[in-house]
C-alpha cells in the first residue's frame, strides 16, 4: 500500500491511496473459506460447496468490504502520523470506473486543512468586566417582596391603589372565562386604574385588551391564552370583582428569619439585608462572567483573521448530516455555521497553546459539587461521600451529561485565561444600571 499527498494550496490537499492485491488477497481468501464451511446452498452438503460458486456469490461483496476497511484504517493512520489538522472528514473523489476484477486499486480523497493563524488576546480597546452590586434600592425592594410574600390578607370593602383584586375575565365570543388575582400597578396607563379605584365586590366593567398591560405575558396569564393568541389581540372583556384584599406586610422578626434561612442563621434586619446582598451578588457574578465570555468570544471572532476552505466545507456539509443537502442548502448552512467554526478553531488553539485540560477527576469533582448543592436545596445538608460518588457515577454514565460538564469546565478555564491575559477593565454598577447599559431599556 502506498499513500501520497498533493497540496492544492494552503487549505486544500488531495490524498492518493494505492492498494495492491497482496494487501487484501489473504484476508479475502480466509473470509471466503470460512463462508464455504458454513454456507447453505441447495444441492450441496454443508462445507462441500465448490469454492468457485462461493466466490461467484460472495466474492465481490467481501472484496469491496475488505478494501473499504483497509482504506479507512490506512487513511486514519496516515492523518494521525502526518499530524494533519483536517476540517470535516476526507471526501472521496467520484470514481465510476473501478475495476473490481483488477489486481489493485487507487482512491483519491479531498482534504480541507485547518488554517495557520495567531490569536491575540490583547484588544486595543479594553473589554468591560462588570462588577454588579446589589444597591440599597434593590435590597429594600427584595425585603418588601419577602414581607408581602409572607404577609397576610385582610379583606377590604373597596378597591384602593395597593389592593389585591380577585375577579373573573369573561368574553363569550372567544370562550374566555378566567379567574385571576391582580394588582393595579401591572396595568398600562392610569385610565384602567381609575376604573378600579373605589369599586366594590360584585362590580363589573368592560376593558379593552389592546394596551391593557405593559407586558403581553401579563395578558396571557389574565386571559389564559397562548402567546400567539394575545399578540395584537383587540377585544372587549368583562371583569367582575369577587374579592378585595389588602396584604399586610409580615413583621421582620426572628420567626420570619428562621423560616427563610433556618434557625438563627440570620438574627437581625441588618443581617437579613447582608444575606440578600450576598446571595444576589453571587448570581450577578455568573451573569457578569457570561457577558465577559460572550464579549471576548465576539472580539476574537471579529479580529482573528484567517481563510477557511469554504468550497470544501460546503461540499462536505452536503453529506455530513443525517439528511443530504443540495448545493444551495449546503451554502446556506455553511454561512450560518461559519462564525461558530471560526470560534471552535480559535478556542482549540487557545486550549492547545495554554495547555488547558479537563481530567476525569475534574469532571467527577464538579458533578459531586453540583449534586451536593442540589441536595442542599431539598434539606439534605450532609450527604455521605458514597452517596455523592454513587449519584455522580449514574450522572456521568450519560455521555451527553459528561460532555456537557466537560465543556462547562473548559469554558470556566478559558474565562480564567481571559481574565488573566485579555485587555479588561473593571466597572462597578448596580444591577439596574447593568441591565440598562447592556440590554437597553427593554
Short mmCIF file of C-alpha atoms in Angstrom, two decimals:
data_model
loop_
_atom_site.label_atom_id
_atom_site.label_comp_id
_atom_site.label_asym_id
_atom_site.label_seq_id
_atom_site.Cartn_x
_atom_site.Cartn_y
_atom_site.Cartn_z
CA UNK A 1 0.00 0.00 0.00
CA UNK A 2 1.23 3.48 -0.86
CA UNK A 3 -0.18 6.87 0.26
CA UNK A 4 0.86 10.19 -1.25
CA UNK A 5 -0.38 13.73 -0.79
CA UNK A 6 -0.54 16.68 -3.16
CA UNK A 7 -1.16 20.10 -1.61
CA UNK A 8 -3.50 22.06 -3.86
CA UNK A 9 -2.99 25.19 -1.76
CA UNK A 10 -2.58 26.10 1.94
CA UNK A 11 -6.12 24.94 2.76
CA UNK A 12 -6.77 22.06 0.36
CA UNK A 13 -5.00 18.80 -0.45
CA UNK A 14 -5.62 15.53 -2.29
CA UNK A 15 -4.50 12.22 -0.79
CA UNK A 16 -4.00 9.24 -3.13
CA UNK A 17 -4.15 5.71 -1.70
CA UNK A 18 -2.79 2.83 -3.82
CA UNK A 19 -3.89 -0.62 -2.61
CA UNK A 20 -2.11 -3.66 -4.07
CA UNK A 21 -3.57 -7.16 -4.36
CA UNK A 22 -1.26 -8.54 -1.68
CA UNK A 23 -2.74 -6.01 0.80
CA UNK A 24 -6.13 -7.71 0.80
CA UNK A 25 -5.98 -11.09 -1.01
CA UNK A 26 -5.14 -13.30 2.01
CA UNK A 27 -7.89 -11.74 4.11
CA UNK A 28 -10.48 -12.11 1.35
CA UNK A 29 -9.49 -15.76 0.78
CA UNK A 30 -9.82 -16.55 4.50
CA UNK A 31 -13.28 -14.97 4.75
CA UNK A 32 -14.49 -16.82 1.65
CA UNK A 33 -13.04 -20.07 3.03
CA UNK A 34 -14.99 -19.52 6.26
CA UNK A 35 -18.13 -18.81 4.21
CA UNK A 36 -17.63 -22.09 2.37
CA UNK A 37 -17.64 -24.02 5.66
CA UNK A 38 -20.97 -22.54 6.79
CA UNK A 39 -22.80 -21.78 3.53
CA UNK A 40 -26.19 -23.45 2.96
CA UNK A 41 -26.67 -23.77 -0.79
CA UNK A 42 -29.31 -26.17 -2.18
CA UNK A 43 -27.80 -29.30 -3.77
CA UNK A 44 -24.59 -29.26 -1.72
CA UNK A 45 -23.72 -30.62 1.69
CA UNK A 46 -22.64 -28.05 4.26
CA UNK A 47 -18.89 -27.47 3.91
CA UNK A 48 -18.74 -29.02 0.43
CA UNK A 49 -19.85 -26.08 -1.71
CA UNK A 50 -17.36 -25.52 -4.59
CA UNK A 51 -15.08 -22.55 -3.92
CA UNK A 52 -15.83 -21.15 -7.37
CA UNK A 53 -19.52 -20.94 -6.51
CA UNK A 54 -18.75 -19.22 -3.16
CA UNK A 55 -16.54 -16.68 -4.94
CA UNK A 56 -19.18 -16.05 -7.57
CA UNK A 57 -21.88 -15.46 -4.97
CA UNK A 58 -19.93 -13.61 -2.25
CA UNK A 59 -16.55 -12.67 -3.74
CA UNK A 60 -17.20 -9.11 -4.86
CA UNK A 61 -19.09 -8.11 -1.71
CA UNK A 62 -16.30 -9.45 0.52
CA UNK A 63 -13.63 -7.77 -1.64
CA UNK A 64 -15.36 -4.39 -1.56
CA UNK A 65 -15.87 -4.63 2.21
CA UNK A 66 -12.25 -5.53 2.93
CA UNK A 67 -10.85 -2.87 0.59
CA UNK A 68 -13.04 -0.24 2.29
CA UNK A 69 -11.83 -1.34 5.74
CA UNK A 70 -8.20 -1.18 4.58
CA UNK A 71 -8.81 2.21 3.05
CA UNK A 72 -10.35 3.76 6.18
CA UNK A 73 -7.71 2.29 8.51
CA UNK A 74 -4.86 3.43 6.26
CA UNK A 75 -6.31 6.91 5.83
CA UNK A 76 -6.89 7.42 9.57
CA UNK A 77 -3.38 6.17 10.35
CA UNK A 78 -1.88 8.47 7.73
CA UNK A 79 -3.68 11.55 9.02
CA UNK A 80 -2.52 10.77 12.57
CA UNK A 81 1.09 10.04 11.65
CA UNK A 82 1.37 13.11 9.42
CA UNK A 83 -0.29 15.23 12.16
CA UNK A 84 -2.63 16.74 9.60
CA UNK A 85 -5.19 19.10 11.15
CA UNK A 86 -8.17 18.50 8.88
CA UNK A 87 -11.61 20.11 8.89
CA UNK A 88 -14.63 17.90 8.44
CA UNK A 89 -13.82 14.46 7.02
CA UNK A 90 -11.89 13.36 3.89
CA UNK A 91 -14.17 13.37 0.86
CA UNK A 92 -13.73 10.54 -1.66
CA UNK A 93 -13.39 11.74 -5.23
CA UNK A 94 -16.05 10.35 -7.54
CA UNK A 95 -14.90 7.16 -9.31
CA UNK A 96 -17.29 5.45 -11.70
CA UNK A 97 -14.84 3.07 -13.38
CA UNK A 98 -13.47 0.87 -10.57
CA UNK A 99 -12.48 -2.50 -11.97
CA UNK A 100 -13.05 -4.88 -9.06
CA UNK A 101 -11.51 -7.69 -11.09
CA UNK A 102 -8.16 -5.90 -11.26
CA UNK A 103 -5.03 -6.57 -9.21
CA UNK A 104 -5.07 -3.29 -7.29
CA UNK A 105 -6.99 -0.09 -6.74
CA UNK A 106 -6.34 3.64 -6.47
CA UNK A 107 -8.55 6.01 -4.50
CA UNK A 108 -8.33 9.76 -4.07
CA UNK A 109 -9.65 11.89 -1.21
CA UNK A 110 -10.04 15.65 -0.89
CA UNK A 111 -8.91 17.19 2.39
CA UNK A 112 -9.81 20.54 3.92
CA UNK A 113 -6.88 21.75 6.03
CA UNK A 114 -7.11 23.93 9.12
CA UNK A 115 -5.53 27.37 8.57
CA UNK A 116 -2.46 28.71 10.31
CA UNK A 117 -3.14 31.81 12.41
CA UNK A 118 -2.16 33.68 15.57
CA UNK A 119 -4.52 34.64 18.41
CA UNK A 120 -4.02 37.99 20.14
CA UNK A 121 -6.00 38.37 23.37
CA UNK A 122 -4.88 41.95 23.91
CA UNK A 123 -7.52 44.07 22.20
CA UNK A 124 -6.71 47.74 21.60
CA UNK A 125 -9.95 48.80 23.24
CA UNK A 126 -10.46 47.29 26.72
CA UNK A 127 -13.31 44.82 27.16
CA UNK A 128 -15.53 45.60 30.15
CA UNK A 129 -15.93 43.15 33.00
CA UNK A 130 -18.84 44.25 35.15
CA UNK A 131 -18.80 44.08 38.93
CA UNK A 132 -22.54 44.11 39.60
CA UNK A 133 -23.63 45.13 43.09
CA UNK A 134 -26.96 44.89 44.87
CA UNK A 135 -27.64 48.52 45.87
CA UNK A 136 -29.85 49.70 48.75
CA UNK A 137 -32.84 50.23 46.44
CA UNK A 138 -32.71 46.64 45.20
CA UNK A 139 -32.19 45.20 48.68
CA UNK A 140 -35.07 47.21 50.16
CA UNK A 141 -37.37 46.11 47.31
CA UNK A 142 -36.43 42.47 47.97
CA UNK A 143 -37.14 42.90 51.70
CA UNK A 144 -40.58 44.30 50.83
CA UNK A 145 -41.25 41.41 48.43
CA UNK A 146 -40.43 38.95 51.22
CA UNK A 147 -42.73 40.79 53.62
CA UNK A 148 -45.54 40.69 51.05
CA UNK A 149 -44.98 37.03 50.29
CA UNK A 150 -45.15 36.03 53.94
CA UNK A 151 -47.72 38.66 54.95
CA UNK A 152 -51.45 38.09 55.45
CA UNK A 153 -54.50 39.19 53.50
CA UNK A 154 -57.06 41.49 55.14
CA UNK A 155 -60.47 41.96 53.40
CA UNK A 156 -61.37 45.46 52.15
CA UNK A 157 -64.73 46.94 51.18
CA UNK A 158 -63.49 48.82 48.11
CA UNK A 159 -60.52 48.88 45.77
CA UNK A 160 -57.56 51.08 46.72
CA UNK A 161 -54.31 51.65 44.89
CA UNK A 162 -52.44 48.86 46.76
CA UNK A 163 -55.32 46.35 46.80
CA UNK A 164 -55.11 42.77 45.57
CA UNK A 165 -58.23 42.20 43.48
CA UNK A 166 -59.64 38.76 42.64
CA UNK A 167 -62.14 38.52 39.82
CA UNK A 168 -63.03 36.86 36.52
CA UNK A 169 -62.32 37.96 32.93
CA UNK A 170 -65.09 36.93 30.51
CA UNK A 171 -65.57 37.10 26.75
CA UNK A 172 -68.20 34.73 25.37
CA UNK A 173 -67.14 35.03 21.72
CA UNK A 174 -63.61 33.83 22.49
CA UNK A 175 -64.76 31.39 25.18
CA UNK A 176 -62.75 33.25 27.83
CA UNK A 177 -63.63 32.78 31.50
CA UNK A 178 -60.60 33.03 33.76
CA UNK A 179 -60.36 33.85 37.47
CA UNK A 180 -57.24 35.79 38.49
CA UNK A 181 -55.81 37.90 41.28
CA UNK A 182 -54.24 41.13 40.08
CA UNK A 183 -52.74 44.40 41.27
CA UNK A 184 -53.26 47.78 39.61
CA UNK A 185 -49.56 48.51 39.06
CA UNK A 186 -49.45 45.94 36.24
CA UNK A 187 -51.88 47.88 34.04
CA UNK A 188 -50.63 50.24 31.34
CA UNK A 189 -51.61 53.87 31.90
CA UNK A 190 -53.83 55.47 34.53
CA UNK A 191 -57.23 55.14 32.86
CA UNK A 192 -57.69 51.48 33.81
CA UNK A 193 -56.53 52.13 37.36
CA UNK A 194 -59.16 54.88 37.73
CA UNK A 195 -61.90 52.43 36.71
CA UNK A 196 -60.95 50.13 39.58
CA UNK A 197 -60.39 52.66 42.38
CA UNK A 198 -63.46 52.71 44.64
CA UNK A 199 -65.08 49.64 43.04
CA UNK A 200 -66.70 47.03 45.30
CA UNK A 201 -67.23 43.26 45.30
CA UNK A 202 -69.77 42.39 42.60
CA UNK A 203 -68.96 45.38 40.39
CA UNK A 204 -68.30 44.67 36.70
CA UNK A 205 -66.78 46.79 33.95
CA UNK A 206 -65.61 46.39 30.39
CA UNK A 207 -61.93 46.58 29.44
CA UNK A 208 -60.19 46.72 26.07
CA UNK A 209 -57.41 44.13 25.79
CA UNK A 210 -55.32 46.29 23.43
CA UNK A 211 -52.88 48.27 25.58
CA UNK A 212 -54.32 46.85 28.81
CA UNK A 213 -50.95 45.61 30.14
CA UNK A 214 -47.36 46.74 29.70
CA UNK A 215 -46.35 43.13 29.02
CA UNK A 216 -48.18 40.62 26.79
CA UNK A 217 -47.20 37.87 29.24
CA UNK A 218 -49.48 39.51 31.85
CA UNK A 219 -52.36 39.41 29.34
CA UNK A 220 -51.61 35.72 28.64
CA UNK A 221 -51.97 34.99 32.36
CA UNK A 222 -55.08 37.17 32.78
CA UNK A 223 -57.00 35.56 29.91
CA UNK A 224 -55.33 32.12 29.98
CA UNK A 225 -54.42 32.36 26.29
CA UNK A 226 -51.30 31.42 24.34
CA UNK A 227 -48.61 33.89 23.26
CA UNK A 228 -49.71 33.95 19.62
CA UNK A 229 -53.34 34.43 20.65
CA UNK A 230 -52.69 37.55 22.75
CA UNK A 231 -50.27 39.15 20.29
CA UNK A 232 -52.18 42.14 18.85
CA UNK A 233 -55.44 40.97 20.50
CA UNK A 234 -58.05 43.74 20.38
CA UNK A 235 -61.31 42.64 22.03
CA UNK A 236 -63.52 43.75 24.91
CA UNK A 237 -63.60 41.66 28.09
CA UNK A 238 -65.76 41.98 31.18
CA UNK A 239 -64.12 41.86 34.60
CA UNK A 240 -66.25 41.10 37.68
CA UNK A 241 -64.78 41.60 41.16
CA UNK A 242 -65.27 38.72 43.62
CA UNK A 243 -62.76 39.65 46.34
CA UNK A 244 -60.78 42.69 47.51
CA UNK A 245 -57.89 42.35 49.95
CA UNK A 246 -55.09 44.34 51.42
CA UNK A 247 -51.83 42.50 52.01
CA UNK A 248 -50.35 43.35 55.38
CA UNK A 249 -46.57 43.07 55.43
CA UNK A 250 -45.02 40.36 57.58
CA UNK A 251 -43.04 41.52 60.59
CA UNK A 252 -39.28 41.37 60.21
CA UNK A 253 -38.80 39.18 63.28
CA UNK A 254 -36.88 36.05 64.24
CA UNK A 255 -39.77 33.80 63.24
CA UNK A 256 -39.61 35.10 59.66
CA UNK A 257 -35.78 34.94 59.58
CA UNK A 258 -35.83 31.30 60.72
CA UNK A 259 -38.49 30.46 58.17
CA UNK A 260 -36.35 31.93 55.38
CA UNK A 261 -32.85 30.72 56.28
CA UNK A 262 -33.06 28.18 59.10
CA UNK A 263 -32.79 28.65 62.84
CA UNK A 264 -30.59 31.55 63.98
CA UNK A 265 -28.74 31.88 60.64
CA UNK A 266 -30.00 35.47 60.44
CA UNK A 267 -30.79 37.40 63.64
CA UNK A 268 -31.49 41.00 62.57
CA UNK A 269 -32.71 43.18 59.70
CA UNK A 270 -29.09 44.22 59.11
CA UNK A 271 -28.06 40.58 58.75
CA UNK A 272 -31.10 39.93 56.52
CA UNK A 273 -30.05 42.69 54.15
CA UNK A 274 -26.44 41.46 54.17
CA UNK A 275 -27.64 37.95 53.30
CA UNK A 276 -29.85 39.23 50.46
CA UNK A 277 -26.91 41.27 49.13
CA UNK A 278 -24.53 38.28 49.33
CA UNK A 279 -26.93 35.88 47.59
CA UNK A 280 -27.84 38.37 44.86
CA UNK A 281 -24.23 39.25 44.08
CA UNK A 282 -23.29 35.56 43.77
CA UNK A 283 -25.86 35.33 40.99
CA UNK A 284 -24.60 38.55 39.43
CA UNK A 285 -21.06 37.09 39.16
CA UNK A 286 -22.38 34.36 36.86
CA UNK A 287 -24.19 36.92 34.71
CA UNK A 288 -21.17 39.21 34.57
CA UNK A 289 -18.79 36.36 33.69
CA UNK A 290 -21.10 35.12 30.93
CA UNK A 291 -21.22 38.65 29.49
CA UNK A 292 -17.40 38.80 29.54
CA UNK A 293 -17.15 35.37 27.89
CA UNK A 294 -19.55 36.47 25.15
CA UNK A 295 -17.71 39.76 24.57
CA UNK A 296 -14.25 38.17 24.37
CA UNK A 297 -15.61 35.49 22.03
CA UNK A 298 -17.09 38.21 19.79
CA UNK A 299 -13.79 40.13 19.81
CA UNK A 300 -11.76 37.03 18.92
CA UNK A 301 -14.03 36.02 16.03
CA UNK A 302 -14.07 39.53 14.60
CA UNK A 303 -10.34 40.21 14.97
CA UNK A 304 -8.61 36.87 14.35
CA UNK A 305 -8.23 36.81 10.59
CA UNK A 306 -7.78 33.61 8.57
CA UNK A 307 -9.24 31.94 5.50
CA UNK A 308 -11.20 28.68 5.51
CA UNK A 309 -11.53 26.01 2.79
CA UNK A 310 -15.09 27.22 2.18
CA UNK A 311 -15.68 25.27 -1.04
CA UNK A 312 -14.53 22.01 0.55
CA UNK A 313 -16.58 22.55 3.73
CA UNK A 314 -19.69 23.38 1.70
CA UNK A 315 -19.27 20.16 -0.27
CA UNK A 316 -18.64 18.18 2.94
CA UNK A 317 -21.80 19.60 4.55
CA UNK A 318 -23.89 18.18 1.73
CA UNK A 319 -23.38 14.64 3.05
CA UNK A 320 -22.23 15.17 6.66
CA UNK A 321 -25.67 15.39 8.27
CA UNK A 322 -28.44 12.87 8.72
CA UNK A 323 -30.17 14.28 5.66
CA UNK A 324 -28.35 15.07 2.42
CA UNK A 325 -28.49 18.67 1.18
CA UNK A 326 -28.25 20.15 -2.27
CA UNK A 327 -25.54 22.70 -3.02
CA UNK A 328 -27.69 25.77 -2.24
CA UNK A 329 -28.78 24.32 1.10
CA UNK A 330 -25.17 23.47 1.97
CA UNK A 331 -24.02 27.01 1.11
CA UNK A 332 -26.72 28.45 3.37
CA UNK A 333 -25.76 26.05 6.17
CA UNK A 334 -22.09 26.96 5.81
CA UNK A 335 -22.83 30.68 6.04
CA UNK A 336 -24.85 30.08 9.22
CA UNK A 337 -22.15 27.96 10.86
CA UNK A 338 -19.00 29.78 9.69
CA UNK A 339 -18.79 32.05 12.75
CA UNK A 340 -19.16 29.08 15.10
CA UNK A 341 -16.50 27.13 13.17
CA UNK A 342 -14.10 30.06 13.37
CA UNK A 343 -14.51 30.25 17.15
CA UNK A 344 -14.02 26.48 17.51
CA UNK A 345 -10.66 26.81 15.74
CA UNK A 346 -9.67 29.83 17.85
CA UNK A 347 -10.76 28.09 21.04
CA UNK A 348 -8.86 24.94 20.06
CA UNK A 349 -5.68 26.96 19.51
CA UNK A 350 -6.03 28.74 22.87
CA UNK A 351 -6.61 25.41 24.63
CA UNK A 352 -3.53 23.90 22.99
CA UNK A 353 -1.22 26.89 23.47
CA UNK A 354 -2.20 27.35 27.12
CA UNK A 355 -2.27 23.63 27.95
CA UNK A 356 -5.87 23.76 29.14
CA UNK A 357 -7.06 20.31 30.18
CA UNK A 358 -10.05 18.76 31.89
CA UNK A 359 -9.43 15.41 33.56
CA UNK A 360 -11.97 12.77 34.53
CA UNK A 361 -11.28 13.68 38.15
CA UNK A 362 -12.19 17.31 37.38
CA UNK A 363 -15.48 16.14 35.86
CA UNK A 364 -16.26 13.85 38.83
CA UNK A 365 -15.44 16.60 41.33
CA UNK A 366 -17.68 19.07 39.51
CA UNK A 367 -20.51 16.53 39.38
CA UNK A 368 -20.18 15.89 43.13
CA UNK A 369 -20.35 19.61 43.93
CA UNK A 370 -23.35 20.06 41.65
CA UNK A 371 -25.17 17.12 43.25
CA UNK A 372 -24.34 18.31 46.79
CA UNK A 373 -25.75 21.78 46.03
CA UNK A 374 -28.94 20.26 44.61
CA UNK A 375 -29.38 18.01 47.65
CA UNK A 376 -28.91 21.00 49.96
CA UNK A 377 -31.88 22.69 48.28
CA UNK A 378 -34.02 19.80 49.49
CA UNK A 379 -32.67 19.91 53.04
CA UNK A 380 -30.05 17.14 52.68
CA UNK A 381 -27.12 19.10 54.03
CA UNK A 382 -24.59 16.34 54.77
CA UNK A 383 -24.71 13.53 52.20
CA UNK A 384 -22.03 10.85 52.58
CA UNK A 385 -19.14 10.52 50.15
CA UNK A 386 -20.58 7.19 49.00
CA UNK A 387 -23.95 8.80 48.22
CA UNK A 388 -22.25 11.53 46.19
CA UNK A 389 -20.00 9.06 44.36
CA UNK A 390 -22.90 6.75 43.51
CA UNK A 391 -25.09 9.56 42.16
CA UNK A 392 -22.16 11.10 40.27
CA UNK A 393 -21.41 7.73 38.65
CA UNK A 394 -25.03 7.47 37.47
CA UNK A 395 -24.98 11.03 36.12
CA UNK A 396 -21.68 10.55 34.29
CA UNK A 397 -22.77 7.25 32.75
CA UNK A 398 -24.77 9.51 30.44
CA UNK A 399 -22.16 10.54 27.86
CA UNK A 400 -24.07 13.67 26.90
CA UNK A 401 -24.09 14.84 30.52
CA UNK A 402 -20.38 14.06 30.95
CA UNK A 403 -19.61 16.00 27.76
CA UNK A 404 -21.76 18.93 28.92
CA UNK A 405 -19.85 19.14 32.22
CA UNK A 406 -16.51 18.87 30.38
CA UNK A 407 -17.47 21.75 28.07
CA UNK A 408 -18.61 23.78 31.08
CA UNK A 409 -15.25 23.28 32.79
CA UNK A 410 -13.35 24.21 29.61
CA UNK A 411 -15.39 27.43 29.44
CA UNK A 412 -14.50 28.19 33.06
CA UNK A 413 -10.79 27.68 32.36
CA UNK A 414 -10.98 29.86 29.25
CA UNK A 415 -12.73 32.55 31.30
CA UNK A 416 -9.88 32.44 33.82
CA UNK A 417 -7.41 32.78 30.91
CA UNK A 418 -9.30 35.80 29.53
CA UNK A 419 -9.36 37.48 32.93
CA UNK A 420 -5.61 36.96 33.22
CA UNK A 421 -4.43 37.84 29.70
CA UNK A 422 -7.08 39.87 27.87
CA UNK A 423 -7.24 43.67 27.96
CA UNK A 424 -10.03 44.03 30.52
CA UNK A 425 -11.30 46.98 32.53
CA UNK A 426 -13.48 46.56 35.62
CA UNK A 427 -16.66 48.57 36.01
CA UNK A 428 -18.81 48.58 39.14
CA UNK A 429 -22.51 49.38 38.86
CA UNK A 430 -25.91 48.36 40.19
CA UNK A 431 -27.91 45.59 38.58
CA UNK A 432 -30.47 48.07 37.29
CA UNK A 433 -27.75 50.14 35.59
CA UNK A 434 -26.10 46.98 34.25
CA UNK A 435 -29.36 45.91 32.55
CA UNK A 436 -29.82 49.39 31.04
CA UNK A 437 -26.22 49.58 29.80
CA UNK A 438 -26.02 46.08 28.37
CA UNK A 439 -29.55 45.40 27.17
CA UNK A 440 -31.05 48.88 26.87
CA UNK A 441 -34.42 49.97 28.22
CA UNK A 442 -36.45 46.90 27.41
#
